[in-house]
mmCIF file of C-alpha atoms and ligand atoms in Angstrom:
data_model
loop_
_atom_site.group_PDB
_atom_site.id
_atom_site.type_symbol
_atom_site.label_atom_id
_atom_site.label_comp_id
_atom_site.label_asym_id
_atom_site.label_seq_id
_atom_site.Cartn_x
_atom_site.Cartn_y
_atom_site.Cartn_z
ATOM 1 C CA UNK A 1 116.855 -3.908 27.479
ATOM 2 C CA UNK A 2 116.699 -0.688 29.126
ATOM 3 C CA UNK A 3 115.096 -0.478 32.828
ATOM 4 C CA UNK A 4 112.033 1.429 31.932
ATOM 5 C CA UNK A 5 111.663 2.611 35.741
ATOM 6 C CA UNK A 6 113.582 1.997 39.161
ATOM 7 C CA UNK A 7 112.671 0.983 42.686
ATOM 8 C CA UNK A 8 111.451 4.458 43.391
ATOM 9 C CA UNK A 9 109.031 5.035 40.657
ATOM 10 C CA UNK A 10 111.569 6.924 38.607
ATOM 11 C CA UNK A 11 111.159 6.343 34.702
ATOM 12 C CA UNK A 12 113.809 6.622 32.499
ATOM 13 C CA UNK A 13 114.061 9.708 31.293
ATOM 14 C CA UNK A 14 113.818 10.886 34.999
ATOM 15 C CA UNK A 15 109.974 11.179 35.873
ATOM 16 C CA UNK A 16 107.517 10.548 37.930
ATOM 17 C CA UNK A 17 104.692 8.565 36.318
ATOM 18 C CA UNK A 18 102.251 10.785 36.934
ATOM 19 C CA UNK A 19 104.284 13.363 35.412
ATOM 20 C CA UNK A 20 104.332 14.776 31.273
ATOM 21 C CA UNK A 21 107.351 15.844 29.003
ATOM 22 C CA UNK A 22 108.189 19.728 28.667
ATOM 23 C CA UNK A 23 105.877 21.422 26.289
ATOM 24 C CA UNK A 24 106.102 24.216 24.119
ATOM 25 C CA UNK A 25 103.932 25.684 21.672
ATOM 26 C CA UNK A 26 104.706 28.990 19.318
ATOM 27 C CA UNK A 27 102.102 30.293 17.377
ATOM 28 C CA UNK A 28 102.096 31.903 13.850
ATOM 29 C CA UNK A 29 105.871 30.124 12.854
ATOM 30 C CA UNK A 30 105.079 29.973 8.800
ATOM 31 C CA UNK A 31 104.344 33.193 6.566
ATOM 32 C CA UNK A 32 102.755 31.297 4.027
ATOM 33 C CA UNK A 33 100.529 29.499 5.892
ATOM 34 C CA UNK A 34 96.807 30.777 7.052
ATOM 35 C CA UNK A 35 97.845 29.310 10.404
ATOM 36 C CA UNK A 36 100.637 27.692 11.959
ATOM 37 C CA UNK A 37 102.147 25.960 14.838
ATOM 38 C CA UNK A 38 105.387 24.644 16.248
ATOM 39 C CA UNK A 39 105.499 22.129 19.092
ATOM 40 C CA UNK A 40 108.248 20.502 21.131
ATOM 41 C CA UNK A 41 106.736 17.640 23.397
ATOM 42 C CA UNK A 42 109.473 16.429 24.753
ATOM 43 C CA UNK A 43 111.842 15.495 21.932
ATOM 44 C CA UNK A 44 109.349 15.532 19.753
ATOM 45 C CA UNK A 45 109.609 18.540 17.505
ATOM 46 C CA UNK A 46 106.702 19.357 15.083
ATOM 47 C CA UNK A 47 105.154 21.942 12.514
ATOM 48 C CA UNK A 48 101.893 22.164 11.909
ATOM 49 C CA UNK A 49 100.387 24.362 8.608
ATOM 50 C CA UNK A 50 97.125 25.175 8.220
ATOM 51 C CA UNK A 51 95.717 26.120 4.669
ATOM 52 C CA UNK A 52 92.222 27.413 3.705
ATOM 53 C CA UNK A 53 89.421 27.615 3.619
ATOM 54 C CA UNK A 54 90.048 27.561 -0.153
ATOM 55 C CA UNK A 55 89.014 26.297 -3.501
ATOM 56 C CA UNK A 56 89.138 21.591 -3.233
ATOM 57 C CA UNK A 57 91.216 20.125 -5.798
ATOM 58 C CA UNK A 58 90.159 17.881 -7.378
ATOM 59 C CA UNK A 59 86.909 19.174 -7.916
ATOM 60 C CA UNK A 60 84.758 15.949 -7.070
ATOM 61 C CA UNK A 61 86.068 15.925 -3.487
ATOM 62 C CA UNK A 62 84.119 19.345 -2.805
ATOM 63 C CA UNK A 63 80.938 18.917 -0.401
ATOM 64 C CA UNK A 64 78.175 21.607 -1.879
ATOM 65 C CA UNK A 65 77.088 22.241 1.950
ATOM 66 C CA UNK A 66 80.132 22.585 3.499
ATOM 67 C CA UNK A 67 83.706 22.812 3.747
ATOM 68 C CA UNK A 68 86.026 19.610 4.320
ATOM 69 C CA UNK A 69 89.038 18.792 6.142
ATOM 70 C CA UNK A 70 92.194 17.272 4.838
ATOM 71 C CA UNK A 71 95.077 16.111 7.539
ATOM 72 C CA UNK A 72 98.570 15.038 5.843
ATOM 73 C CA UNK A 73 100.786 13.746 9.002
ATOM 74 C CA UNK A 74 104.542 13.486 7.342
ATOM 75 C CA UNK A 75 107.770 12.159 8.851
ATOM 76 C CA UNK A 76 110.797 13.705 7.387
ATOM 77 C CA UNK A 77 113.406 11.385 6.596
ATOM 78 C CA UNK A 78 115.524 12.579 9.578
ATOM 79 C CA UNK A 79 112.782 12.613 12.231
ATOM 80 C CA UNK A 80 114.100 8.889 13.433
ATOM 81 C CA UNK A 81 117.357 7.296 13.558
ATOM 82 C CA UNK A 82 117.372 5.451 11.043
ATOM 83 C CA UNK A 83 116.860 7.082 7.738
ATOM 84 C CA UNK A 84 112.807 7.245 7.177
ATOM 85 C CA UNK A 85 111.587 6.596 3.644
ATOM 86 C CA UNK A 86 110.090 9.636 2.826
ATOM 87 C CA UNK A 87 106.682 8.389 0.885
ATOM 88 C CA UNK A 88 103.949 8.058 3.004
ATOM 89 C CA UNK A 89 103.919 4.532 4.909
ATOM 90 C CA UNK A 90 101.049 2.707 5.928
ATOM 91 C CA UNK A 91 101.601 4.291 9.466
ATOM 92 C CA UNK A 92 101.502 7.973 8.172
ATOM 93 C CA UNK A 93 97.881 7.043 6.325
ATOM 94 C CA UNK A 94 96.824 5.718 9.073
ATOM 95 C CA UNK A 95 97.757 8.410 11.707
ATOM 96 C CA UNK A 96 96.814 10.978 8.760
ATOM 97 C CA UNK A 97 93.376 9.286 9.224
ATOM 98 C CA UNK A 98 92.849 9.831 13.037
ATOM 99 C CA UNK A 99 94.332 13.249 13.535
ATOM 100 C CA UNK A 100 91.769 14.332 10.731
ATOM 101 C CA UNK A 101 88.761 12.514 12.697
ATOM 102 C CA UNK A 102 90.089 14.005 15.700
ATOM 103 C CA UNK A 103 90.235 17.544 14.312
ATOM 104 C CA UNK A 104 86.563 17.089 12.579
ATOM 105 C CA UNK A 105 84.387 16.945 15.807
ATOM 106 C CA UNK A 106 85.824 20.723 17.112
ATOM 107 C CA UNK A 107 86.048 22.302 13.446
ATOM 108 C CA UNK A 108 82.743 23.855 12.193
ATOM 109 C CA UNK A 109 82.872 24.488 7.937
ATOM 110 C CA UNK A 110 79.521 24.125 7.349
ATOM 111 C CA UNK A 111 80.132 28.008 6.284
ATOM 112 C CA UNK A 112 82.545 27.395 3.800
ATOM 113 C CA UNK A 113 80.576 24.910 1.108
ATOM 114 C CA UNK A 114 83.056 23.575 -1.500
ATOM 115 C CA UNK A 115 85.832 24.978 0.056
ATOM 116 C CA UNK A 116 88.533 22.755 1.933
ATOM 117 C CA UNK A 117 90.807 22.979 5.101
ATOM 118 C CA UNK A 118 94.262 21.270 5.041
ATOM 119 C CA UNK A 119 96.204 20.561 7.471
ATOM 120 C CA UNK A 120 99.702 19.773 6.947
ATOM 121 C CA UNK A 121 102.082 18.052 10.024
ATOM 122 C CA UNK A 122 105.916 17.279 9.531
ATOM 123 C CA UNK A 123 107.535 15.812 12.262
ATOM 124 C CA UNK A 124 110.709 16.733 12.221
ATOM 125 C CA UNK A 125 111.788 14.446 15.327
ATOM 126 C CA UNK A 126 109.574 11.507 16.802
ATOM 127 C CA UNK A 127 109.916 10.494 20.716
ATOM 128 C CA UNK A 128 106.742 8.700 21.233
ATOM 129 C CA UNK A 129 103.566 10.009 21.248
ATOM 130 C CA UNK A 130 104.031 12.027 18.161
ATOM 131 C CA UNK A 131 100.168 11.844 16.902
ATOM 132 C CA UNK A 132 99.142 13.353 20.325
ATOM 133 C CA UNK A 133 101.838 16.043 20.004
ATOM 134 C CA UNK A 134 100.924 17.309 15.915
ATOM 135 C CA UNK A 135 97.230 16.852 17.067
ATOM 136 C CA UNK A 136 98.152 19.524 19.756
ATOM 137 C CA UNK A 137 99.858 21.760 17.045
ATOM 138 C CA UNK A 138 97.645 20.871 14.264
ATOM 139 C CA UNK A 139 94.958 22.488 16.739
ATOM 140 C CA UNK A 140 96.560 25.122 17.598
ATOM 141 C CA UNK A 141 97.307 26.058 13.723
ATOM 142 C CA UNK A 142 93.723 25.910 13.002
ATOM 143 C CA UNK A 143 92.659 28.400 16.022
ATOM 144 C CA UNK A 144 95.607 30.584 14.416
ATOM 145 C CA UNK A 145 94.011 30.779 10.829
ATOM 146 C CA UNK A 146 90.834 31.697 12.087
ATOM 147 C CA UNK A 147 88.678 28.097 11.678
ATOM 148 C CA UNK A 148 85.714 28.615 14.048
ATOM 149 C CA UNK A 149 86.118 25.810 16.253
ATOM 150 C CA UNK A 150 83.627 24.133 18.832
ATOM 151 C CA UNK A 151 86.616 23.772 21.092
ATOM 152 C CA UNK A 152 90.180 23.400 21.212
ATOM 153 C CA UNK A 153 91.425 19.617 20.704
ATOM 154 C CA UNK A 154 93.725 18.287 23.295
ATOM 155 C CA UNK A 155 95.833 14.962 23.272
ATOM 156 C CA UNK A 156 98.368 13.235 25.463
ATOM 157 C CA UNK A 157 98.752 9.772 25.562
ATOM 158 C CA UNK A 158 99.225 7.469 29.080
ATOM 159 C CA UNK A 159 100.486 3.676 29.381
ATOM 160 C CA UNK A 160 101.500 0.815 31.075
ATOM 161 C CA UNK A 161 105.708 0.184 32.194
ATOM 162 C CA UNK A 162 106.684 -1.516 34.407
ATOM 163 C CA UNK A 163 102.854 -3.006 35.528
ATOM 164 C CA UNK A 164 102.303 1.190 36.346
ATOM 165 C CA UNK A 165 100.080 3.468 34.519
ATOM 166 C CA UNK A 166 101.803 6.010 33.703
ATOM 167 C CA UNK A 167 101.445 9.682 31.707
ATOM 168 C CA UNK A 168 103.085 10.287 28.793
ATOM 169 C CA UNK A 169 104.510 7.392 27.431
ATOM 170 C CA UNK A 170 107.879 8.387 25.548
ATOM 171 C CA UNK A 171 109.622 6.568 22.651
ATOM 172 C CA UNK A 172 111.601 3.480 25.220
ATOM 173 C CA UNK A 173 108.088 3.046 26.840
ATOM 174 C CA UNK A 174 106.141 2.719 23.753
ATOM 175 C CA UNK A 175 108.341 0.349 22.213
ATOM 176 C CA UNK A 176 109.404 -1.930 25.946
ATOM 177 C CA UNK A 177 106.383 -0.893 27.296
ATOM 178 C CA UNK A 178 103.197 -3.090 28.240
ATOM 179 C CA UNK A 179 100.657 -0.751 26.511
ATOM 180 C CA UNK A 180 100.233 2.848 24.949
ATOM 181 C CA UNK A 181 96.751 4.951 25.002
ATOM 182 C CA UNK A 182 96.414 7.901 22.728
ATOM 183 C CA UNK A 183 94.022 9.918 23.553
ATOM 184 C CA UNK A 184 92.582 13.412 22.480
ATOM 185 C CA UNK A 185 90.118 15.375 24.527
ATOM 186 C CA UNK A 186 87.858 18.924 23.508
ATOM 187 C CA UNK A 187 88.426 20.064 27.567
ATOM 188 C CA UNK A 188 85.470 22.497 27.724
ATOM 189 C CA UNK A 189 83.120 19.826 26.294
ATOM 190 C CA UNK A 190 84.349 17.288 27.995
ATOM 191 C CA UNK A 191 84.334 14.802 24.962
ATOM 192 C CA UNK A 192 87.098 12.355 23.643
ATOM 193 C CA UNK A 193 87.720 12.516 19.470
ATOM 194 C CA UNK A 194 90.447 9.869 19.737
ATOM 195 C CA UNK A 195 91.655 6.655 21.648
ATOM 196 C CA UNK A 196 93.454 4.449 20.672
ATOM 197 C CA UNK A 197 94.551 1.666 22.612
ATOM 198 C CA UNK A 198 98.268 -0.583 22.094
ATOM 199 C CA UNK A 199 98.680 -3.403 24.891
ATOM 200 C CA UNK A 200 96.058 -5.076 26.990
ATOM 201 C CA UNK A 201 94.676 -3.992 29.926
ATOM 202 C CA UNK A 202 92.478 -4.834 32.913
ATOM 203 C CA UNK A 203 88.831 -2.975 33.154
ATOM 204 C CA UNK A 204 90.306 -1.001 36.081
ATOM 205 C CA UNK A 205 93.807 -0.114 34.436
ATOM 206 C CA UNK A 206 91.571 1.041 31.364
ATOM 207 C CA UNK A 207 89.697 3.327 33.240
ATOM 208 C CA UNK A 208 92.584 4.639 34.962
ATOM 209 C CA UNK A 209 94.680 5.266 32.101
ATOM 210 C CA UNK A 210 91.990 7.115 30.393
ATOM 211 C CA UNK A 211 91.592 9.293 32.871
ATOM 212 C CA UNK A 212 95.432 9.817 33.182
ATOM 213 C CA UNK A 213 95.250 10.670 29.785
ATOM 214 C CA UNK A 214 92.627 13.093 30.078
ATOM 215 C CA UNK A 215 94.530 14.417 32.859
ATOM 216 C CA UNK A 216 97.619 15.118 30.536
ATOM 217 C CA UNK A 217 95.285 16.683 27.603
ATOM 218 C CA UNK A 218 94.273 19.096 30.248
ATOM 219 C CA UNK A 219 97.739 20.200 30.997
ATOM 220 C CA UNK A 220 97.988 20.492 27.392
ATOM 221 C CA UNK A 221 95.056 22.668 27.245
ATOM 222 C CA UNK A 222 96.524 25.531 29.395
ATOM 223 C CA UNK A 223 99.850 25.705 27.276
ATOM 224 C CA UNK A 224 97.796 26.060 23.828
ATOM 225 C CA UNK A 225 95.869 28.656 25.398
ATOM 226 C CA UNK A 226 98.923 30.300 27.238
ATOM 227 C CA UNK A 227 100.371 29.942 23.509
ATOM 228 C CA UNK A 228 97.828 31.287 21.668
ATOM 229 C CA UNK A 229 97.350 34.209 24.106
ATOM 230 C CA UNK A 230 101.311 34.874 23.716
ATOM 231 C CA UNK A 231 100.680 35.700 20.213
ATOM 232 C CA UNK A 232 97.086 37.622 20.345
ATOM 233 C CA UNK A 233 97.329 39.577 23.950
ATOM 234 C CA UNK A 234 100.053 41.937 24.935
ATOM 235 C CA UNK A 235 101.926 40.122 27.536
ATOM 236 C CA UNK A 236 99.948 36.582 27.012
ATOM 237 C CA UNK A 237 97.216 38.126 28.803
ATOM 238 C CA UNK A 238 93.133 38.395 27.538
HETATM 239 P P1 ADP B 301 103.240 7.797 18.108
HETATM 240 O O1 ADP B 301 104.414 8.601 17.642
HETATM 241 O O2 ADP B 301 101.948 8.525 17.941
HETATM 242 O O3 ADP B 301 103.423 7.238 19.499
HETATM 243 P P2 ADP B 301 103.697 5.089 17.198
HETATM 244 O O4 ADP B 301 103.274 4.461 18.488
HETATM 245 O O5 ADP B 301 103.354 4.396 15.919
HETATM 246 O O6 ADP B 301 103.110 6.571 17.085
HETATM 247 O O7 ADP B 301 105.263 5.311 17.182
HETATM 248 C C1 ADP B 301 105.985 5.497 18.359
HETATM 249 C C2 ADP B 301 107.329 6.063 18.055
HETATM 250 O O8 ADP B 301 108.079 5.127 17.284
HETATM 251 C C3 ADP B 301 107.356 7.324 17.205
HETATM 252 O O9 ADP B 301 107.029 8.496 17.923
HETATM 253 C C4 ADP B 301 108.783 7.322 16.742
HETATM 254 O O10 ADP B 301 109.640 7.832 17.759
HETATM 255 C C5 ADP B 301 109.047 5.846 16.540
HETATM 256 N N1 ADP B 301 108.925 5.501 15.108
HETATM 257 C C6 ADP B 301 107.835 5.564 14.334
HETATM 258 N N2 ADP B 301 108.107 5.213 13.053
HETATM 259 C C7 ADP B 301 109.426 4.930 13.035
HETATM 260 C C8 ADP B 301 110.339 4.510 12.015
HETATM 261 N N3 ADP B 301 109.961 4.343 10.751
HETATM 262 N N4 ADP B 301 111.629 4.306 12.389
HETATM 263 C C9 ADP B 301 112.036 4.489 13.656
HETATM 264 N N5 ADP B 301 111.234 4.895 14.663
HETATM 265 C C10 ADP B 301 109.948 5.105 14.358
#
């Protein structure tokens, strides 16, 4: 078993615990999608598409008063070490499932009757924490093709190793670790559209990983924006 973190508070990939995983976001990475978004959290590397709003196939999934949203999160066979099958697992549906309730609070289609939004993820490599990281691109993507949003949606995802809560939990820690919180944030309204919650915890460690979590999706927030502005303002300034 690997040791998760040392006598100085070191984890082991080398950081702190209050500390999260190099991020980067680039904006506008597919022609042929509406919008688009490639993110490396940590060694998690991720493409989000965005498609729409456009005509809902099949027919009796359109909503005459508004527009709907479709999520698809995909693993490609390589994106673990050992070979992933590539139809969609129970996992997939299920993380499918949250990104899109996630995503549905900040999106606003009530313009776009009949019409539908999807939103495609691949993850081409998993670390841990890969939900958080395609909701952060997945985001992103819809900002880039033009979806008027209530807010941006932020996610990072804190734990518990080694009896420490700590931000960011990566691959070793979700998998040796004592528990793993997902959680995705709209910063300006100050409202949660996801937690999830892997482990037990006391009353005081949940409160305390939340708001390390929240913490992290905040961090996130500035590197979407710093993202987005990279690819709409000369010199990633408004
Ligand atoms: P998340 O990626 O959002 O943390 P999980 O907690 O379910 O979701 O998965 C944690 C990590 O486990 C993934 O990021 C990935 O690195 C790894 N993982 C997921 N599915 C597989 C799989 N089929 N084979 C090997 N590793 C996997």
């Amino acid at each position: 078993m690997t040791q998760l973190m040392n006598e100085n508070g070191i984890r082991c990939d080398g950081r702190r615990i209050d500390q999260i995983r190099n991020v980067s976001i680039k904006v506008g990475v597919l022609k042929n999608a509406d919008g688009s978004a490639y993110i490396e959290f940590g060694k998690n590397k991720i493409l989000a598409g965005v498609f729409g709003p456009r005509d809902v196939h099949p027919k009796h999934m359109a909503d005459q008063d508004s527009g709907i949203l479709r999520c698809r999160y995909h693993m490609s066979p390589f994106s673990v070490t050992e070979r992933k099958n590539p139809a969609p697992s129970r996992r997939e549906i299920e993380i499918s499932k949250v990104i899109k309730e996630a995503l549905q609070s900040a999106v606003i289609l009530k313009d776009f009757p009949r019409t539908v939004v999807d939103v495609f993820i691949e993850i081409l490599q998993a670390d841990g924490g890969s939900r958080c990281a395609a909701l952060d691109a997945a985001s992103v993507a819809l900002v880039d093709a033009g979806i008027p949003m209530r807010d941006m949606v932020s996610a990072c995802a804190a734990g518990k190793v080694a009896d420490k809560i700590v931000l960011d939990v990566n691959d070793e820690e979700d998998k040796e670790g004592q528990a793993d919180m997902p959680v995705a944030y709209m910063p300006n309204l100050g409202k949660i559209t996801l937690m999830q919650l892997d482990g037990i915890l006391t009353p005081d460690e949940y409160k305390k990983c939340l708001e390390t979590a929240i913490g992290g999706c905040k961090q996130v927030y500035e590197i979407q924006k710093k993202a987005l502005m990279e690819k709409y303002f000369k010199n990633g300034e408004a």
